[in-house]
Amino acid sequence: MTPDDLEKDVLQTVAHWAYVRHVTLVDKTEHALKMRLHIDSACFIQIYANPSKSLFSYTLVLNRVRIFGRDCDGGIWHRHPFHDPESHDFSAEGSSSITLSEFLAEAQHILQNVGIL
């Protein structure tokens, strides 16, 4: 999958999530893509993907700090849990693969719990 294909997939997926206000393309190279899904002025989800290296990152950011995330490095997933986003959760649940839509559902749940949505 190329970065152009990934960008199209992200835009199609995000279209189903009303809490994402707008999307910006931060960077795109021959092999990688970085996008931001803006929720409000202080909150966004950053997506990074480099399929040729099996690197994927979904990060929920609030006030310039990661509050939750899911990463895949070389095909191995882990979670940065909301209660301790600097840690790496490799439990069965934390290491399960996840789609962007599934991450957006998790992020929505967190944002509702903290009163942003």
Coordinates of C-alpha atoms in Angstrom, one line a residue:
M1 CA 0.0 0.0 0.0
T2 CA 1.4 3.4 -1.0
P3 CA 1.2 6.6 1.1
D4 CA -1.4 7.9 -1.5
D5 CA -3.6 4.8 -0.8
L6 CA -3.2 5.3 2.9
E7 CA -4.2 8.9 2.7
K8 CA -7.4 8.0 0.8
D9 CA -8.2 5.3 3.3
V10 CA -7.7 7.7 6.3
L11 CA -10.0 10.3 4.7
Q12 CA -12.7 7.7 3.9
T13 CA -12.5 6.3 7.5
V14 CA -12.5 9.7 9.2
A15 CA -15.6 10.7 7.2
H16 CA -17.6 8.4 9.4
W17 CA -16.5 10.1 12.7
A18 CA -18.2 13.4 13.4
Y19 CA -16.0 14.3 16.3
V20 CA -13.0 14.8 13.8
R21 CA -13.4 18.4 12.7
H22 CA -10.7 18.5 10.0
V23 CA -7.7 16.6 8.7
T24 CA -4.3 18.0 7.8
L25 CA -1.5 16.2 5.9
V26 CA 1.6 16.9 7.9
D27 CA 4.1 15.0 5.7
K28 CA 4.1 12.5 2.9
T29 CA 7.1 10.8 1.3
E30 CA 7.6 7.9 -1.1
H31 CA 7.2 5.4 1.8
A32 CA 5.5 7.2 4.7
L33 CA 2.6 9.4 5.7
K34 CA 1.8 11.6 8.7
M35 CA -1.6 13.1 9.2
R36 CA -3.4 14.9 12.0
L37 CA -7.1 14.5 12.8
H38 CA -8.1 17.7 14.6
I39 CA -10.8 17.4 17.3
D40 CA -10.5 20.9 18.9
S41 CA -7.8 23.5 19.3
A42 CA -5.9 21.5 21.9
C43 CA -6.7 18.0 20.8
F44 CA -5.8 15.9 17.8
I45 CA -5.0 12.3 16.7
Q46 CA -1.7 11.9 14.9
I47 CA -1.4 9.1 12.4
Y48 CA 2.0 7.9 11.1
A49 CA 2.4 5.0 8.7
N50 CA 5.4 3.5 6.9
P51 CA 4.0 0.2 5.5
S52 CA 7.4 -0.7 4.0
K53 CA 8.8 -1.0 7.5
S54 CA 5.6 -2.2 9.1
L55 CA 5.5 0.9 11.3
F56 CA 2.1 2.4 12.3
S57 CA 1.3 4.8 15.0
Y58 CA -2.0 6.2 16.3
T59 CA -1.6 8.9 19.0
L60 CA -4.2 10.8 20.9
V61 CA -2.7 14.2 21.9
L62 CA -4.2 16.7 24.3
N63 CA -2.4 20.0 25.2
R64 CA 0.7 18.7 23.3
V65 CA 1.0 15.5 25.4
R66 CA 0.2 12.0 24.3
I67 CA -2.6 10.7 26.5
F68 CA -3.2 7.4 24.6
G69 CA -1.8 5.5 21.7
R70 CA -1.4 2.3 19.7
D71 CA 1.8 1.5 17.8
C72 CA 3.0 -1.3 15.5
D73 CA 6.7 -1.8 15.1
G74 CA 7.7 -4.5 12.7
G75 CA 4.3 -6.1 12.9
I76 CA 4.2 -6.2 16.7
W77 CA 1.5 -4.0 18.3
H78 CA 1.5 -2.4 21.7
R79 CA -0.7 0.2 23.5
H80 CA 0.1 3.3 25.5
P81 CA -2.7 3.2 28.0
F82 CA -4.7 6.3 29.0
H83 CA -3.8 5.8 32.7
D84 CA -0.1 5.6 31.9
P85 CA 0.6 6.7 28.3
E86 CA 4.4 6.5 28.7
S87 CA 4.2 2.8 29.4
H88 CA 4.0 0.0 26.8
D89 CA 1.3 -2.6 27.2
F90 CA 2.1 -5.8 25.5
S91 CA -0.8 -7.8 27.1
A92 CA -3.1 -9.8 24.9
E93 CA -5.4 -6.8 24.6
G94 CA -2.6 -4.3 24.3
S95 CA -0.8 -6.2 21.6
S96 CA -3.8 -7.0 19.4
S97 CA -3.8 -5.4 16.0
I98 CA -6.2 -2.5 15.5
T99 CA -7.7 -0.6 12.6
L100 CA -7.9 3.2 12.4
S101 CA -11.7 2.9 12.9
E102 CA -11.2 0.8 16.1
F103 CA -8.7 3.4 17.4
L104 CA -11.1 6.2 16.7
A105 CA -13.7 4.4 18.7
E106 CA -11.3 4.0 21.6
A107 CA -10.3 7.7 21.4
Q108 CA -13.9 8.8 21.3
H109 CA -14.6 6.8 24.5
I110 CA -11.6 8.4 26.3
L111 CA -12.6 11.9 25.1
Q112 CA -16.1 11.4 26.3
N113 CA -14.9 10.2 29.7
V114 CA -12.6 13.3 30.1
G115 CA -15.4 15.7 29.0
I116 CA -14.0 16.8 25.7
L117 CA -16.8 15.3 23.7

